[in-house]
């Protein structure tokens, strides 16, 4: 294990800086306990970068991210920039950095912790114990295929090409297998092979890659069936791997099983161990600056970074356990509180996680 990591920290807009501050403090505590130095260097992205640098993704931020071992991102966007033209919109910075860093695999866990069961809109017996991951291909498929718009005999025509090559499919399927291998060794590959040619190639490549992972059980499911099963019996899933558009939809659907956007972490991985880690939620302009945002999604993103980019599995588990312990003890920010009058703030929640981490850590 390395002893010094460079982490590019991009807080972004809205609640971004507030939640990031707590996440970085957790990371520094992990560093102290593990004898590892995390050099956290801040960069601008999104609205703040538009205001300061005239672009949502300054060159300096791209350089900073490329020189780092991993990137931690808060959130971007806000009403101030909503009317801007495309190239001056905060989300353009987000899409830009994903492209610059070659992030092709999006990892979205949906874990239903028992103490938060009441936050879900589904019945407790259906969601309690849900612990699954959606692995989504992020740089290919219909979102990136050729687009056309032209006039035809029956009015305007629009085309979006869904295109995948074997190499693109293979690398994302391998990510799915590698993650499944570290968990319950069950991988469901989701496609629409009864209709789409790109899905038939997807299935063929998945079968071929499976021969390299005899310890992992591979099954195939059609996307419509998967969507139904996710709400009917979500506990059957461990790791789902799928293409870009199906993954976009299924990862949001899976995330909402847990019912709490302030708890959801995500990772976007490039080749090798490099990755960008961020909460699933946005910049929450409605509560920005009030000190009430839930920092747990960002703290859980730190745990994902420790596990997936920095090979610090034990430290990742310790951070996750600290978060679950704090929730079990009944502490809640407003977004997940049953009784809003008892809700705690961002800084307090961050401090509780660090206190818990200090308590349960076995010094080496
Ligand atoms: P949002 O996720 O920011 O907020 C939705 C609701 O959830 C709001 O009521 C908000 O207060 C609440 N919420 C979100 N995160 C929370 C947290 N950590 N703690 C407590 N409550 C939380 O989504 P939105 O309102 O649709 O978008 C707001 C802005 O964020 C927009 O400009 C949008 O473009 C941007 N956005 C950015 C990202 C990103 O940076 N990855 C993702 C989604 C939306």
Coordinates of C-alpha atoms and ligand atoms in Angstrom, one line a residue:
X1 CA 0.0 0.0 0.0
X2 CA 1.2 3.5 -0.8
X3 CA 1.8 5.9 2.0
X4 CA 1.0 9.1 0.2
X5 CA -2.0 9.7 -2.0
X6 CA -3.0 12.8 -3.9
X7 CA -6.7 13.5 -3.8
X8 CA -8.3 16.1 -6.1
X9 CA -11.2 17.7 -4.1
X10 CA -13.8 19.4 -6.2
X11 CA -16.5 20.7 -3.8
X12 CA -18.6 22.5 -6.6
X13 CA -21.8 24.4 -5.8
X14 CA -24.7 24.7 -3.3
X15 CA -24.2 22.2 -0.5
X16 CA -21.1 20.8 -2.2
X17 CA -18.5 22.7 0.0
X18 CA -20.5 21.9 3.3
X19 CA -20.7 18.2 2.7
X20 CA -17.2 18.0 1.3
X21 CA -15.7 19.6 4.4
X22 CA -17.0 16.7 6.5
X23 CA -16.0 14.0 4.1
X24 CA -12.4 15.4 3.9
X25 CA -12.2 15.4 7.7
X26 CA -13.2 11.7 7.7
X27 CA -10.5 11.0 5.1
X28 CA -7.9 12.8 7.1
X29 CA -8.8 10.8 10.2
X30 CA -8.5 7.6 8.2
X31 CA -5.0 8.8 7.2
X32 CA -3.9 9.4 10.7
X33 CA -5.1 6.0 11.9
X34 CA -3.5 4.1 8.9
X35 CA -0.3 6.1 8.8
X36 CA -1.2 7.3 5.2
X37 CA -0.9 10.9 4.1
X38 CA -3.8 12.2 1.9
X39 CA -2.8 15.4 0.2
X40 CA -6.1 17.0 -0.7
X41 CA -5.9 19.7 -3.3
X42 CA -9.0 21.7 -4.2
X43 CA -10.1 22.6 -7.6
X44 CA -13.1 24.5 -9.1
X45 CA -15.9 22.9 -11.2
X46 CA -19.4 23.9 -12.1
X47 CA -21.0 27.2 -11.3
X48 CA -18.2 28.5 -9.1
X49 CA -15.8 27.9 -11.9
X50 CA -18.1 29.7 -14.4
X51 CA -18.1 32.7 -12.0
X52 CA -14.4 32.7 -11.3
X53 CA -12.7 31.2 -14.4
X54 CA -15.4 31.8 -17.1
X55 CA -15.7 28.1 -17.8
X56 CA -17.4 25.2 -15.9
X57 CA -14.2 23.1 -16.3
X58 CA -11.0 25.1 -16.0
X59 CA -7.8 23.5 -17.4
X60 CA -6.2 23.7 -14.0
X61 CA -9.0 21.4 -12.6
X62 CA -8.5 18.8 -15.3
X63 CA -4.7 18.9 -14.7
X64 CA -5.2 18.6 -10.9
X65 CA -7.5 15.6 -11.4
X66 CA -5.2 13.9 -13.8
X67 CA -2.3 14.2 -11.5
X68 CA -4.3 12.8 -8.5
X69 CA -4.8 9.1 -7.4
X70 CA -8.5 9.8 -7.2
X71 CA -11.1 12.6 -7.3
X72 CA -13.7 13.5 -4.8
X73 CA -16.6 15.6 -6.1
X74 CA -19.4 17.4 -4.3
X75 CA -22.2 18.6 -6.6
X76 CA -22.6 21.2 -9.3
X77 CA -25.4 23.5 -10.4
X78 CA -27.9 26.0 -9.2
X79 CA -30.6 28.5 -10.3
X80 CA -28.0 31.2 -10.9
X81 CA -26.7 29.3 -14.0
X82 CA -29.9 27.7 -15.2
X83 CA -30.4 30.1 -18.1
X84 CA -26.8 30.0 -19.3
X85 CA -26.1 28.6 -22.8
X86 CA -24.9 24.9 -23.0
X87 CA -21.1 25.6 -22.8
X88 CA -21.6 27.8 -19.7
X89 CA -23.7 25.3 -17.7
X90 CA -22.4 23.6 -14.6
X91 CA -23.3 20.1 -15.8
X92 CA -21.1 20.7 -18.8
X93 CA -18.2 20.7 -16.4
X94 CA -19.3 17.3 -15.0
X95 CA -19.7 15.7 -18.4
X96 CA -16.4 17.2 -19.4
X97 CA -14.4 15.9 -16.5
X98 CA -15.9 12.4 -16.9
X99 CA -14.7 12.4 -20.6
X100 CA -11.3 13.9 -19.8
X101 CA -10.6 11.2 -17.2
X102 CA -11.9 8.3 -19.4
X103 CA -14.4 7.2 -16.8
X104 CA -16.3 4.3 -18.4
X105 CA -17.8 2.5 -15.4
X106 CA -20.4 4.0 -13.1
X107 CA -20.8 2.1 -9.8
X108 CA -24.0 2.8 -7.8
X109 CA -24.6 0.8 -4.6
X110 CA -28.1 0.7 -3.1
X111 CA -27.9 -0.5 0.5
X112 CA -30.9 -0.5 2.7
X113 CA -29.8 -0.1 6.3
X114 CA -32.3 -1.6 8.7
X115 CA -32.6 1.7 10.7
X116 CA -33.7 3.6 7.6
X117 CA -36.3 1.1 6.4
X118 CA -39.1 3.6 7.0
X119 CA -37.6 6.0 4.5
X120 CA -38.5 3.7 1.6
X121 CA -41.9 3.9 -0.2
X122 CA -41.8 0.1 -0.5
X123 CA -42.9 -2.4 2.2
X124 CA -40.3 -3.0 4.9
X125 CA -40.2 -6.8 4.3
X126 CA -39.4 -6.1 0.6
X127 CA -36.6 -3.6 1.1
X128 CA -35.1 -4.5 4.4
X129 CA -31.7 -6.1 3.7
X130 CA -31.4 -4.9 0.2
X131 CA -27.7 -4.6 -0.7
X132 CA -27.0 -4.4 -4.4
X133 CA -24.7 -2.6 -6.9
X134 CA -25.5 -1.4 -10.4
X135 CA -22.5 -1.2 -12.7
X136 CA -23.4 1.0 -15.7
X137 CA -21.4 1.5 -18.9
X138 CA -20.8 5.3 -19.1
X139 CA -19.2 6.3 -22.3
X140 CA -20.9 4.3 -25.1
X141 CA -24.3 3.2 -26.4
X142 CA -27.2 5.3 -27.6
X143 CA -26.1 8.4 -25.6
X144 CA -22.9 8.7 -27.6
X145 CA -23.9 7.2 -31.0
X146 CA -24.5 9.4 -34.0
X147 CA -27.5 11.6 -33.8
X148 CA -29.5 12.9 -36.8
X149 CA -32.5 15.1 -37.4
X150 CA -34.0 15.5 -40.9
X151 CA -37.2 16.0 -42.8
X152 CA -38.9 12.9 -44.2
X153 CA -42.2 12.2 -46.1
X154 CA -44.1 11.9 -42.8
X155 CA -42.6 15.0 -41.0
X156 CA -39.4 15.4 -39.0
X157 CA -37.3 12.3 -38.3
X158 CA -34.8 11.8 -35.4
X159 CA -32.2 9.1 -35.1
X160 CA -30.0 8.0 -32.2
X161 CA -27.5 5.2 -33.0
X162 CA -26.9 2.6 -30.3
X163 CA -23.4 1.3 -30.9
X164 CA -21.0 -0.8 -28.9
X165 CA -17.9 -2.7 -29.8
X166 CA -16.5 -5.8 -28.1
X167 CA -13.7 -4.0 -26.3
X168 CA -16.1 -1.5 -24.7
X169 CA -18.4 -4.3 -23.6
X170 CA -15.6 -6.5 -22.3
X171 CA -14.1 -3.9 -20.0
X172 CA -17.4 -3.1 -18.3
X173 CA -18.3 -6.7 -18.0
X174 CA -14.9 -7.3 -16.3
X175 CA -15.6 -4.5 -13.8
X176 CA -18.9 -6.3 -13.0
X177 CA -17.2 -9.6 -12.5
X178 CA -14.4 -8.1 -10.3
X179 CA -16.9 -6.4 -8.0
X180 CA -19.1 -9.6 -7.9
X181 CA -16.1 -11.6 -7.0
X182 CA -15.5 -9.5 -3.9
X183 CA -19.2 -9.9 -2.9
X184 CA -21.7 -12.7 -3.2
X185 CA -20.2 -13.9 -6.5
X186 CA -23.5 -13.4 -8.4
X187 CA -23.6 -11.2 -11.5
X188 CA -26.7 -10.4 -13.5
X189 CA -26.0 -9.0 -16.9
X190 CA -29.0 -6.9 -18.2
X191 CA -29.8 -6.4 -21.8
X192 CA -32.6 -6.5 -24.4
X193 CA -31.2 -9.4 -26.4
X194 CA -34.6 -10.5 -27.7
X195 CA -34.8 -7.3 -29.7
X196 CA -31.5 -5.4 -30.0
X197 CA -28.4 -6.5 -31.9
X198 CA -26.1 -4.5 -29.6
X199 CA -27.6 -6.6 -26.7
X200 CA -26.9 -9.9 -28.5
X201 CA -23.3 -8.9 -28.9
X202 CA -23.3 -7.8 -25.2
X203 CA -24.6 -11.2 -24.2
X204 CA -22.0 -13.1 -26.3
X205 CA -19.1 -11.0 -24.8
X206 CA -20.5 -11.5 -21.3
X207 CA -20.5 -15.3 -21.8
X208 CA -16.9 -15.3 -23.1
X209 CA -15.6 -13.1 -20.2
X210 CA -17.4 -15.4 -17.8
X211 CA -15.0 -18.2 -18.6
X212 CA -12.3 -16.2 -16.8
X213 CA -14.5 -16.0 -13.7
X214 CA -15.6 -19.6 -12.9
X215 CA -16.1 -18.6 -9.3
X216 CA -18.8 -16.1 -10.2
X217 CA -22.3 -17.2 -11.3
X218 CA -23.4 -15.2 -14.4
X219 CA -27.1 -14.9 -15.4
X220 CA -28.8 -12.8 -18.0
X221 CA -32.0 -10.8 -17.6
X222 CA -34.0 -8.6 -20.0
X223 CA -34.2 -5.0 -18.9
X224 CA -38.0 -5.0 -18.6
X225 CA -37.9 -8.0 -16.4
X226 CA -35.1 -6.6 -14.3
X227 CA -37.1 -3.4 -13.7
X228 CA -40.0 -5.4 -12.5
X229 CA -37.9 -7.7 -10.3
X230 CA -36.1 -4.7 -8.7
X231 CA -39.4 -3.5 -7.1
X232 CA -40.9 -7.0 -6.6
X233 CA -38.0 -8.8 -5.0
X234 CA -34.9 -6.6 -4.9
X235 CA -33.0 -8.8 -2.4
X236 CA -32.4 -11.4 -5.2
X237 CA -29.8 -9.0 -6.7
X238 CA -26.2 -8.6 -5.8
X239 CA -24.3 -7.1 -8.8
X240 CA -26.1 -5.9 -11.9
X241 CA -24.0 -4.9 -15.0
X242 CA -25.6 -3.2 -17.9
X243 CA -25.2 -0.7 -20.8
X244 CA -25.4 3.1 -20.6
X245 CA -29.1 3.9 -21.0
X246 CA -30.5 0.8 -19.2
X247 CA -28.0 1.5 -16.4
X248 CA -29.1 5.2 -16.2
X249 CA -32.7 4.1 -15.5
X250 CA -32.1 1.0 -13.4
X251 CA -29.5 2.7 -11.1
X252 CA -32.0 5.5 -10.3
X253 CA -34.7 2.9 -9.7
X254 CA -32.5 0.8 -7.5
X255 CA -31.3 3.9 -5.6
X256 CA -34.9 4.9 -4.8
X257 CA -35.5 1.5 -3.1
X258 CA -33.6 3.0 -0.2
X259 CA -35.7 6.2 -0.3
X260 CA -33.0 8.6 0.9
X261 CA -31.1 10.6 -1.7
X262 CA -28.8 12.0 1.0
X263 CA -27.3 8.6 1.6
X264 CA -26.4 7.5 -1.9
X265 CA -22.7 7.3 -3.0
X266 CA -21.3 6.6 -6.4
X267 CA -18.1 5.9 -8.2
X268 CA -17.0 6.4 -11.8
X269 CA -14.0 4.4 -12.7
X270 CA -11.3 4.6 -15.5
X271 CA -9.0 1.9 -16.6
X272 CA -6.7 0.9 -13.7
X273 CA -7.5 2.0 -10.2
X274 CA -8.3 5.7 -10.9
X275 CA -11.8 6.9 -10.1
X276 CA -14.1 9.8 -9.4
X277 CA -16.3 9.6 -6.3
X278 CA -19.4 11.7 -5.7
X279 CA -22.8 11.6 -4.0
X280 CA -25.7 10.8 -6.2
X281 CA -27.7 13.9 -5.1
X282 CA -27.3 17.3 -6.6
X283 CA -26.3 20.7 -5.1
X284 CA -29.6 21.1 -3.2
X285 CA -29.8 24.9 -3.6
X286 CA -32.9 25.0 -1.5
X287 CA -30.9 24.1 1.7
X288 CA -27.4 25.4 0.7
X289 CA -25.7 27.5 3.3
X290 CA -28.1 26.4 6.1
X291 CA -25.8 23.8 7.6
X292 CA -28.4 21.0 7.4
X293 CA -27.3 18.9 4.4
X294 CA -26.7 15.3 5.0
X295 CA -23.0 14.6 4.5
X296 CA -23.3 10.8 4.6
X297 CA -23.5 10.2 0.8
X298 CA -20.2 12.0 0.4
X299 CA -18.7 10.2 3.4
X300 CA -19.8 6.9 1.9
X301 CA -18.2 8.0 -1.4
X302 CA -14.9 8.4 0.5
X303 CA -15.4 4.7 1.7
X304 CA -15.9 3.7 -2.0
X305 CA -12.7 5.6 -2.9
X306 CA -10.7 3.8 -0.2
X307 CA -12.0 0.4 -1.4
X308 CA -11.9 0.8 -5.2
X309 CA -9.0 3.2 -5.9
X310 CA -6.7 3.1 -2.9
X311 CA -6.9 -0.6 -2.0
X312 CA -7.8 0.2 1.6
X313 CA -10.7 -2.3 2.1
X314 CA -10.5 -2.4 5.9
X315 CA -10.6 1.4 6.2
X316 CA -13.5 1.5 3.8
X317 CA -15.5 -1.0 5.9
X318 CA -14.6 1.0 9.1
X319 CA -16.0 4.2 7.6
X320 CA -19.2 2.4 6.5
X321 CA -19.6 0.7 9.9
X322 CA -19.2 4.1 11.6
X323 CA -22.0 5.6 9.4
X324 CA -24.3 2.6 10.2
X325 CA -23.6 2.9 13.9
X326 CA -24.4 6.6 14.0
X327 CA -27.7 5.8 12.3
X328 CA -28.4 2.9 14.6
X329 CA -27.9 5.3 17.5
X330 CA -30.8 7.3 16.1
X331 CA -29.0 10.4 14.8
X332 CA -30.5 11.9 11.7
X333 CA -30.2 14.9 9.4
X334 CA -33.5 16.5 8.4
X335 CA -33.8 14.6 5.1
X336 CA -34.0 11.2 6.9
X337 CA -35.4 12.3 10.2
X338 CA -38.8 11.0 11.3
X339 CA -39.1 13.8 13.7
X340 CA -37.6 16.9 12.0
X341 CA -37.4 18.8 15.3
X342 CA -34.7 16.3 16.5
X343 CA -32.6 16.6 13.3
X344 CA -28.9 17.4 13.6
X345 CA -26.8 19.5 11.2
X346 CA -24.1 18.7 8.7
X347 CA -21.1 19.4 10.9
X348 CA -22.6 17.5 13.9
X349 CA -23.3 14.5 11.7
X350 CA -19.7 14.5 10.4
X351 CA -18.3 14.8 13.9
X352 CA -20.5 11.8 15.1
X353 CA -19.1 9.7 12.3
X354 CA -15.5 10.6 13.2
X355 CA -16.2 9.9 16.9
X356 CA -17.6 6.5 16.0
X357 CA -14.7 5.8 13.7
X358 CA -12.2 6.7 16.5
X359 CA -14.1 4.4 18.9
X360 CA -14.2 1.3 16.7
X361 CA -10.8 1.6 15.1
X362 CA -8.3 -0.9 16.2
X363 CA -4.9 0.9 16.0
X364 CA -2.4 -1.1 14.0
Ligands
LIG1 P1 -30.9 17.7 -5.6 O1 -30.4 16.3 -5.4 O2 -29.9 18.8 -5.5 O3 -32.1 18.0 -4.6 C1 -33.3 17.2 -4.5 C2 -33.9 17.3 -3.1 O4 -33.2 16.5 -2.2 C3 -33.9 18.8 -2.6 O5 -35.0 19.0 -1.8 C4 -32.7 18.8 -1.7 O6 -32.8 19.7 -0.6 C5 -32.6 17.3 -1.2 N1 -31.2 16.9 -1.0 C6 -30.3 16.5 -1.9 N2 -29.2 16.2 -1.3 C7 -29.4 16.3 0.0 C8 -28.5 16.1 1.1 N3 -27.2 15.7 1.0 N4 -29.0 16.4 2.3 C9 -30.3 16.8 2.5 N5 -31.1 17.0 1.5 C10 -30.7 16.7 0.2 O7 -31.6 17.7 -7.1 P2 -32.3 18.9 -7.8 O8 -33.0 19.8 -6.9 O9 -33.0 18.3 -8.9 O10 -31.1 19.7 -8.5 C11 -30.5 20.9 -7.9 C12 -29.3 21.3 -8.7 O11 -28.3 20.2 -8.6 C13 -29.6 21.5 -10.2 O12 -28.8 22.6 -10.6 C14 -29.1 20.2 -10.8 O13 -28.7 20.4 -12.2 C15 -27.9 19.8 -10.0 N6 -27.6 18.4 -9.9 C16 -26.3 18.1 -9.9 C17 -25.9 16.8 -9.8 C18 -24.4 16.5 -9.7 O14 -23.6 17.4 -9.4 N7 -24.0 15.2 -9.8 C19 -26.8 15.7 -9.8 C20 -28.2 16.1 -9.8 C21 -28.6 17.4 -9.9

